[in-house]
XYZ file of C-alpha atoms in Angstrom:
573
model
C 0.177 -0.069 0.419
C 0.845 4.004 -0.457
C 2.043 4.883 3.230
C 3.181 8.122 3.012
C 3.479 11.336 0.251
C 5.282 14.313 0.112
C 4.990 16.533 -2.352
C 6.480 20.147 -2.686
C 6.926 22.422 -5.328
C 4.368 20.916 -7.570
C 2.356 23.135 -9.043
C 0.108 24.972 -6.884
C 1.037 22.899 -4.101
C 4.063 24.547 -1.578
C 4.788 21.729 0.631
C 1.954 18.896 1.618
C 2.860 15.427 3.402
C -0.248 13.285 3.235
C -0.429 9.689 5.204
C -2.691 6.976 3.248
C -4.287 4.115 5.159
C -5.444 0.271 3.852
C -8.644 0.436 2.471
C -10.902 3.112 0.257
C -9.462 6.810 0.478
C -11.795 8.970 -1.054
C -10.973 12.687 -1.946
C -12.900 15.204 -2.370
C -13.014 19.018 -2.852
C -14.125 21.593 -4.726
C -13.550 21.946 -8.127
C -9.815 23.213 -8.825
C -8.997 22.650 -5.374
C -6.249 20.120 -6.798
C -7.811 16.643 -6.230
C -6.020 15.813 -9.184
C -2.699 17.338 -9.355
C -2.296 15.348 -6.548
C -3.266 11.967 -8.457
C -1.046 14.202 -11.407
C 2.540 13.576 -8.480
C 1.443 10.072 -8.047
C 1.181 9.245 -12.304
C 4.931 11.090 -12.287
C 6.068 9.420 -9.009
C 5.505 6.215 -11.210
C 7.187 6.994 -14.139
C 5.216 8.859 -15.660
C 5.781 11.464 -18.140
C 7.577 14.862 -16.520
C 7.746 18.499 -17.665
C 9.263 21.887 -16.468
C 5.223 22.782 -16.047
C 4.844 20.686 -12.907
C 7.932 22.850 -11.184
C 5.980 25.461 -9.259
C 6.066 29.775 -10.590
C 9.443 30.751 -8.584
C 10.903 27.773 -7.311
C 13.884 25.213 -9.001
C 12.792 21.742 -9.001
C 9.166 19.827 -7.668
C 10.263 17.105 -5.088
C 7.760 13.848 -5.002
C 8.541 11.028 -2.559
C 6.632 8.155 -1.678
C 6.776 5.085 0.997
C 5.214 1.900 -0.245
C 4.761 -0.873 2.163
C 4.758 -4.610 0.810
C 3.007 -7.138 3.112
C 3.439 -9.916 0.460
C 7.089 -11.296 -0.243
C 5.842 -13.263 -3.400
C 5.268 -9.512 -4.406
C 6.341 -8.975 -8.333
C 8.285 -5.318 -6.996
C 10.925 -8.214 -5.256
C 11.332 -9.182 -8.947
C 11.815 -5.945 -10.565
C 13.776 -4.272 -8.122
C 15.988 -7.678 -7.967
C 16.800 -7.080 -11.984
C 18.321 -3.651 -10.999
C 20.322 -4.568 -7.922
C 17.932 -2.911 -5.753
C 17.297 -3.753 -2.132
C 14.608 -3.827 -0.742
C 14.320 -3.901 3.246
C 11.260 -4.934 5.788
C 9.385 -4.709 2.827
C 9.901 -0.925 1.997
C 9.920 0.579 -0.940
C 10.709 4.096 -1.364
C 10.241 6.081 -4.323
C 11.675 9.530 -5.160
C 11.282 12.173 -8.458
C 12.673 15.188 -8.606
C 12.222 17.572 -11.233
C 13.784 20.638 -12.218
C 12.336 24.127 -13.672
C 15.580 23.202 -16.976
C 13.325 19.828 -17.841
C 15.912 17.498 -16.302
C 14.004 14.742 -13.466
C 15.974 12.764 -11.341
C 14.267 9.231 -10.158
C 15.620 7.073 -6.843
C 14.159 3.657 -5.537
C 15.282 2.989 -2.680
C 18.457 6.035 -2.868
C 19.119 4.313 -5.562
C 19.371 6.505 -8.754
C 17.226 4.817 -11.644
C 15.954 5.880 -15.170
C 12.640 7.021 -15.348
C 11.736 3.369 -17.544
C 13.259 1.780 -14.497
C 11.359 3.768 -12.107
C 7.920 3.387 -14.609
C 8.551 -0.868 -14.798
C 8.714 -0.853 -11.031
C 5.929 1.957 -10.274
C 3.716 -0.067 -12.548
C 4.174 -2.928 -9.955
C 2.951 -1.051 -6.801
C 0.263 1.756 -8.412
C -2.540 0.926 -11.038
C -4.100 4.514 -12.044
C -7.953 4.483 -13.661
C -8.872 8.087 -15.014
C -11.950 9.414 -16.744
C -10.080 9.189 -19.976
C -8.209 6.396 -19.564
C -9.524 3.761 -21.014
C -6.830 3.016 -23.171
C -6.689 -0.777 -21.618
C -10.080 -1.447 -22.713
C -10.124 0.010 -26.194
C -6.841 -1.035 -27.781
C -8.354 -4.702 -28.538
C -4.164 -5.725 -28.380
C -4.337 -5.937 -24.340
C -7.844 -7.729 -24.319
C -4.975 -10.633 -24.844
C -3.318 -10.156 -22.229
C -6.386 -9.296 -19.557
C -7.575 -13.241 -20.866
C -4.280 -14.764 -19.955
C -3.957 -12.803 -16.084
C -7.628 -14.042 -15.478
C -6.780 -17.721 -16.489
C -3.399 -17.241 -14.339
C -1.497 -20.762 -14.164
C -3.053 -23.009 -16.357
C -2.829 -20.439 -19.333
C 0.607 -19.235 -18.492
C 1.554 -23.097 -18.441
C -0.320 -23.917 -21.920
C 1.951 -21.220 -23.391
C 5.333 -21.945 -21.419
C 4.438 -25.665 -23.638
C 3.781 -23.307 -26.807
C 6.731 -21.154 -26.665
C 9.429 -24.186 -25.425
C 8.737 -25.483 -29.144
C 8.308 -22.038 -30.784
C 11.555 -20.897 -29.864
C 12.914 -24.213 -31.827
C 10.696 -23.553 -34.762
C 11.638 -19.652 -34.564
C 15.456 -20.635 -34.900
C 14.759 -23.422 -37.594
C 12.839 -20.867 -39.807
C 16.284 -18.330 -39.004
C 18.577 -20.899 -40.334
C 16.875 -21.831 -43.467
C 15.942 -18.182 -44.597
C 20.032 -18.019 -44.212
C 20.408 -20.815 -46.336
C 17.943 -19.510 -48.765
C 20.073 -16.905 -49.300
C 21.552 -16.012 -53.353
C 23.966 -17.994 -54.286
C 26.308 -15.237 -55.166
C 26.525 -14.072 -51.371
C 26.909 -17.640 -50.281
C 29.883 -17.760 -52.627
C 31.185 -14.887 -50.972
C 30.445 -15.759 -47.345
C 32.200 -19.654 -47.914
C 35.181 -17.669 -49.045
C 35.562 -15.863 -46.346
C 35.673 -18.902 -43.899
C 37.981 -20.723 -45.823
C 40.330 -18.261 -45.903
C 39.994 -17.830 -41.504
C 39.585 -21.150 -41.241
C 42.868 -21.782 -43.461
C 45.139 -19.063 -41.562
C 44.039 -20.334 -37.636
C 45.207 -24.200 -38.967
C 48.066 -22.834 -40.467
C 48.856 -21.483 -37.341
C 48.597 -24.783 -35.337
C 47.955 -23.616 -32.355
C 48.272 -25.706 -29.257
C 45.794 -24.816 -25.886
C 47.568 -22.595 -23.777
C 50.865 -21.745 -25.738
C 50.925 -18.093 -25.266
C 51.310 -18.732 -21.724
C 53.639 -21.092 -22.181
C 55.808 -18.691 -24.577
C 56.037 -16.143 -21.959
C 56.773 -18.435 -19.869
C 59.967 -19.523 -21.454
C 60.301 -15.906 -23.013
C 60.750 -14.582 -19.193
C 63.808 -17.386 -18.478
C 65.131 -16.351 -21.265
C 65.455 -12.359 -20.907
C 66.599 -13.530 -17.421
C 69.243 -16.047 -18.011
C 72.118 -14.301 -16.174
C 70.333 -13.996 -13.436
C 68.740 -17.495 -13.094
C 73.109 -18.700 -14.002
C 74.315 -17.054 -11.390
C 71.715 -18.349 -9.122
C 72.219 -22.102 -9.547
C 75.284 -21.871 -9.911
C 76.320 -20.232 -6.379
C 73.338 -22.251 -4.656
C 75.003 -25.292 -5.974
C 78.572 -24.385 -5.252
C 77.096 -23.646 -1.264
C 75.897 -27.196 -1.304
C 78.673 -29.326 -2.786
C 81.920 -29.736 -2.868
C 84.378 -29.717 0.638
C 83.492 -27.293 3.716
C 80.165 -26.781 1.701
C 77.039 -27.107 3.174
C 76.298 -31.145 2.539
C 79.625 -31.688 3.619
C 78.916 -29.859 6.667
C 74.836 -31.635 6.965
C 77.275 -35.038 6.742
C 79.630 -34.474 9.181
C 76.889 -33.520 12.126
C 74.668 -36.427 10.925
C 77.901 -38.523 11.537
C 78.961 -37.559 15.261
C 75.151 -38.038 16.465
C 75.361 -41.513 14.676
C 77.686 -42.439 17.147
C 75.141 -41.087 20.447
C 72.265 -41.742 18.771
C 71.610 -45.507 20.279
C 72.590 -44.093 23.998
C 69.463 -41.218 24.111
C 66.784 -41.315 22.399
C 66.292 -37.604 22.257
C 69.160 -37.557 19.959
C 68.080 -40.271 17.835
C 65.311 -38.231 16.656
C 67.717 -35.376 16.242
C 70.228 -37.686 14.009
C 66.705 -38.931 11.742
C 65.781 -35.220 10.977
C 69.424 -34.261 10.178
C 69.825 -37.058 7.881
C 66.281 -37.189 6.412
C 66.942 -33.196 5.878
C 70.378 -34.316 4.387
C 69.637 -37.103 1.904
C 66.804 -34.225 0.363
C 69.334 -31.391 -0.124
C 71.277 -34.108 -1.707
C 68.677 -34.802 -3.883
C 68.484 -31.321 -4.470
C 71.797 -30.577 -5.383
C 72.198 -33.474 -8.419
C 68.471 -31.470 -9.216
C 70.735 -28.095 -9.431
C 73.885 -29.482 -11.402
C 71.603 -31.023 -13.694
C 69.562 -27.630 -14.337
C 73.327 -25.596 -14.791
C 74.218 -28.674 -17.530
C 71.188 -28.529 -19.455
C 70.661 -24.347 -19.427
C 71.641 -22.950 -22.895
C 71.789 -19.282 -23.609
C 70.146 -19.462 -26.990
C 68.902 -15.799 -28.699
C 67.393 -16.771 -31.696
C 65.250 -19.360 -29.686
C 63.725 -15.993 -28.052
C 63.411 -14.100 -31.326
C 61.439 -16.986 -32.839
C 59.166 -16.338 -29.721
C 58.785 -13.304 -29.894
C 57.131 -13.688 -34.037
C 55.532 -16.677 -32.356
C 53.337 -14.108 -29.755
C 53.095 -11.928 -32.361
C 51.114 -14.275 -35.353
C 48.816 -15.498 -32.038
C 47.973 -11.763 -31.397
C 47.005 -10.894 -34.392
C 45.026 -13.791 -34.928
C 43.415 -13.045 -31.645
C 42.708 -9.674 -32.649
C 40.376 -11.510 -35.550
C 38.930 -14.173 -33.990
C 38.271 -14.244 -30.005
C 40.218 -12.576 -26.838
C 41.793 -16.582 -26.336
C 43.414 -19.424 -27.408
C 40.493 -21.207 -26.630
C 38.052 -18.515 -28.430
C 40.398 -19.349 -31.437
C 39.765 -22.404 -31.557
C 36.337 -23.026 -30.847
C 35.731 -20.207 -33.943
C 37.382 -22.522 -36.076
C 35.114 -25.319 -34.970
C 32.359 -22.724 -35.390
C 33.006 -22.105 -38.817
C 34.054 -25.279 -40.060
C 30.627 -26.449 -39.375
C 29.515 -23.274 -41.744
C 31.206 -24.268 -44.136
C 30.031 -27.502 -44.375
C 26.840 -26.699 -44.366
C 27.490 -24.189 -47.171
C 29.067 -26.855 -48.779
C 25.718 -29.310 -48.424
C 24.469 -26.025 -49.186
C 20.784 -28.628 -50.763
C 21.228 -31.345 -48.379
C 20.652 -29.028 -45.228
C 18.074 -27.384 -46.731
C 16.248 -30.556 -47.515
C 17.191 -31.522 -43.728
C 16.030 -28.408 -42.216
C 13.103 -28.387 -44.038
C 11.657 -31.684 -43.109
C 12.918 -31.050 -39.304
C 11.069 -27.423 -39.654
C 7.910 -29.774 -40.511
C 7.858 -31.886 -37.945
C 8.411 -28.627 -35.240
C 5.777 -27.383 -36.900
C 3.019 -29.974 -36.845
C 4.430 -29.436 -32.896
C 3.600 -26.461 -32.958
C 0.326 -26.233 -34.006
C -1.003 -29.340 -31.761
C 0.391 -26.776 -29.181
C -1.203 -23.757 -30.609
C -4.510 -25.673 -30.461
C -4.282 -26.502 -26.483
C -3.147 -22.706 -25.542
C -6.361 -21.676 -27.637
C -8.860 -24.202 -25.571
C -7.683 -22.791 -22.641
C -8.510 -19.496 -23.550
C -11.722 -20.464 -24.464
C -12.063 -22.381 -21.806
C -11.345 -19.642 -19.211
C -13.706 -17.122 -21.931
C -16.538 -18.319 -21.123
C -16.119 -18.452 -17.415
C -14.806 -14.936 -17.737
C -17.872 -13.891 -19.580
C -20.517 -14.961 -16.915
C -18.168 -13.275 -14.516
C -18.656 -9.825 -16.267
C -22.341 -10.932 -16.908
C -22.656 -10.759 -13.162
C -20.347 -7.912 -12.371
C -22.587 -5.887 -14.896
C -25.736 -7.299 -13.217
C -24.783 -5.591 -10.132
C -24.109 -2.405 -11.612
C -27.453 -2.413 -13.814
C -26.271 -3.351 -16.607
C -28.205 -6.618 -16.604
C -29.270 -6.077 -20.147
C -25.486 -5.572 -21.284
C -24.437 -8.670 -23.645
C -20.683 -9.006 -22.861
C -18.453 -11.870 -25.267
C -14.697 -12.546 -26.070
C -14.291 -13.154 -29.636
C -11.088 -15.082 -31.102
C -9.547 -14.766 -34.429
C -6.585 -16.080 -36.038
C -3.557 -14.600 -36.813
C -3.818 -15.219 -40.619
C -0.937 -15.228 -42.434
C 0.160 -16.117 -46.558
C -1.238 -18.276 -47.994
C 2.101 -21.196 -47.940
C 1.563 -20.961 -43.929
C 0.944 -23.485 -41.424
C -2.649 -24.340 -41.832
C -4.622 -24.773 -38.232
C -9.068 -25.832 -38.906
C -8.266 -24.635 -42.423
C -6.954 -21.257 -41.646
C -3.657 -20.102 -42.357
C -1.996 -18.826 -39.657
C 1.187 -16.816 -38.523
C 2.691 -17.920 -35.042
C 4.137 -15.463 -32.158
C 5.343 -15.169 -28.804
C 1.460 -15.829 -27.342
C 0.222 -18.217 -29.838
C -2.374 -17.504 -33.008
C -5.203 -15.674 -31.082
C -6.632 -12.848 -31.667
C -9.119 -11.890 -28.807
C -11.358 -8.845 -28.420
C -14.180 -7.432 -26.379
C -17.468 -7.268 -27.408
C -20.359 -5.787 -26.256
C -24.547 -4.893 -26.912
C -25.858 -2.312 -24.549
C -29.025 -2.594 -25.961
C -31.428 -4.962 -26.284
C -31.436 -6.438 -30.446
C -28.168 -4.960 -30.939
C -25.883 -6.911 -32.414
C -22.873 -7.137 -30.667
C -19.708 -4.964 -31.377
C -16.259 -4.106 -30.551
C -16.005 -2.545 -27.225
C -14.481 0.051 -28.295
C -16.977 1.820 -31.219
C -20.389 0.909 -28.470
C -19.582 2.241 -24.858
C -20.728 6.001 -23.952
C -18.177 7.156 -21.192
C -20.643 6.368 -18.563
C -21.233 2.489 -19.881
C -17.645 2.847 -20.649
C -16.762 3.448 -16.599
C -19.317 1.165 -15.379
C -17.133 -1.965 -17.506
C -14.140 -0.461 -16.296
C -15.165 -1.117 -12.819
C -16.239 -4.028 -13.384
C -13.030 -5.512 -15.156
C -11.257 -4.009 -12.662
C -13.043 -5.827 -9.735
C -12.292 -9.216 -11.273
C -8.644 -8.463 -12.914
C -7.560 -6.433 -9.793
C -7.058 -9.876 -7.266
C -4.963 -11.500 -10.673
C -2.971 -8.603 -11.192
C -1.429 -8.174 -7.581
C -0.868 -4.299 -7.727
C -0.352 -2.805 -4.053
C -2.528 0.776 -4.830
C -5.250 1.042 -7.528
C -6.607 4.807 -8.425
C -9.667 5.817 -9.985
C -10.023 9.827 -10.758
C -13.194 10.699 -11.308
C -13.871 7.362 -13.289
C -18.082 7.853 -11.921
C -18.589 11.169 -14.408
C -21.745 10.818 -15.870
C -23.680 8.419 -13.256
C -26.149 9.042 -11.412
C -29.157 7.408 -8.694
C -28.999 3.839 -8.193
C -25.816 3.732 -10.165
C -23.818 5.666 -8.076
C -24.701 3.615 -5.292
C -23.572 0.419 -7.333
C -20.368 1.948 -8.618
C -19.710 3.099 -4.595
C -20.221 -0.205 -3.466
C -18.381 -2.362 -6.158
C -15.410 0.306 -5.441
C -15.169 -0.776 -1.932
C -15.215 -4.250 -2.509
C -12.333 -3.885 -4.252
C -10.734 -1.680 -1.338
C -11.256 -5.261 0.033
C -8.355 -6.957 -2.046
C -5.809 -3.286 -2.585
C -6.207 -0.615 -0.925
C -8.103 2.024 -3.273
C -7.763 5.875 -3.371
C -10.229 7.749 -5.632
C -10.936 10.822 -6.471
C -15.248 11.838 -6.703
C -18.025 13.822 -6.701
C -20.720 11.001 -5.660
C -21.540 11.272 -2.312
C -22.559 7.615 -2.307
C -18.690 6.817 -3.132
C -17.472 9.420 -0.132
C -19.979 7.454 1.935
C -18.133 4.138 1.890
C -14.971 5.361 2.083
C -13.186 4.249 5.555
C -10.940 7.429 5.081
C -12.240 10.749 3.298
C -9.514 13.458 2.902
C -11.202 17.012 2.426
C -8.988 18.592 -0.649
C -8.736 22.900 -0.136
C -7.350 25.695 -1.790
C -6.618 28.493 0.103
C -4.787 31.902 -1.106
C -2.906 34.436 1.202
C -3.042 37.419 -1.118
C -0.203 36.979 -3.328
C -0.050 32.838 -4.094
C -2.771 29.804 -3.759
C -1.637 26.376 -2.350
C -3.675 23.296 -1.538
C -3.952 21.205 1.771
C -5.586 18.083 2.238
C -7.014 17.750 5.923
C -8.507 13.542 7.098
C -12.659 14.515 7.805
C -14.151 13.286 11.304
C -17.615 11.558 11.609
C -19.171 15.696 11.738
C -17.433 17.198 9.003
C -17.767 14.574 6.663
C -21.388 14.435 7.263
C -20.946 18.400 6.180
C -19.075 17.290 3.260
C -21.507 14.682 1.803
C -24.119 16.984 1.750
C -22.680 19.668 0.236
C -21.648 17.366 -2.554
C -25.635 16.874 -2.328
C -26.917 19.492 -2.604
C -24.222 21.994 -3.928
C -23.493 25.586 -1.449
C -26.463 25.485 0.382
C -26.681 22.749 3.217
C -29.821 22.359 4.949
C -30.850 20.779 7.823
C -33.095 17.779 4.999
C -29.419 17.331 3.404
C -27.242 16.630 6.516
C -30.549 14.005 7.162
C -29.678 12.735 3.570
C -25.688 11.995 4.375
C -26.689 10.790 7.722
C -28.875 8.232 5.881
C -25.642 7.485 3.019
C -23.119 6.937 5.667
C -25.662 4.671 8.167
C -25.858 2.796 4.437
C -22.679 2.489 3.714
C -22.015 1.586 7.440
C -24.381 -1.399 7.454
C -23.433 -2.602 3.155
C -20.138 -2.777 5.064
C -21.005 -4.745 7.952
């Protein structure tokens, strides 16, 4: 839920800090008081498009900050933040945005600087804003398929996962086949290039880790004199009369005479004896090294030339010898494919045909699962619309297949084009009047009807989308009477599963509020400011009365307001 919101120097808001509670929070006030400005601030906070025009006149920047509390460890916000390396501690997410008068925008999530795109990505998991003119999700048929898939949940997701596994293989085969079917001149040029590259690598006769071994040998040759002197002096210090081994052998001989007398001396003798034989062995090795050591300037020239050759190949084909050898294997396969092009085309066509048959089966399965849930969704929406006094409205979900070219694979006799999400196009159809044919939703519904349809759908989908907070900005425009009461009850029911913030001019909606915030505009003679106040029970009666009657609040109006509040309490109970 959105727990706190802080706004500074934003439009007519100088400084504002609001605490929000769970459930339904309704914001009311006179037109122009700044209710929608608060929603605009939240919209910017979750990655909406910013503009220098939002900065309060005379100020350098506008600041918006919001604290969100997550009570579910599986909330999608955790995954979104983890993708960009942002930690979430104790279920708290702080979004902050600064918009400068120059037009520059700075975004932060839990103190970490992020781009506007990342802020939008994270913000979309936290807040869902719906305004009276914001029905794009309903009006855009391309979104209808996504809504149906969200409704179907795990079963549709599982069917899609199986389809996509085959679709990925299908796409890979198609691309390979397309590449092989390119014109012969291009293929000939490609073959010449690859043959040249393979020949160059093979002539080099590279060995694994050869460059490392050559570098070690180069270092030894360049330090020949130093190594020779060290070996010579070491050998001379150990071997010969009156040298290291001679003295250690003498000590060993003296202790050998008395080792049988004293056990402690026997241990000392054995230690010296072991050391003597170990050093004697090392002395022989030092002598052999000295005898084999030879300075060869021509070998150094060869090593330099070989390393230069290897580095040239690295610049062309890979950063290591292993990379170069792997590249050689890869182009060997490609050369074979080009040289035996017709054979490979035939094999790929055969494999593609088999995979296409599997893909058609998976696509049909996805369609069948979707149609099953479409029936359930249609009944569910009819029930929701009935509760909003649209019982005569007919709603349907129309399936069509994405048609491909004439030579495309056939599904149920129709040539289809495969996409990542299947072969289905889905569109919501509706008829709001008895006897009228079903037509696309975007072409039939009036503003008031759209608000109710959107509310019906949101009542269903809010449970599936997992959004922390849902904001309704005057979605109840154009309705009254029993419809207004039905909308109020519907908005309240949504708030049971998700925190809901609602700007409304309907007294029925205000009466259902768990928290009622009054937005007012104040002028001190030179500047205009917006203030927010949480209303007490008595103040709620006055405000709902104002919403019922307008300017003048009579005793009858107050009585009506109290009745609305009592009815709301009864419905909630």
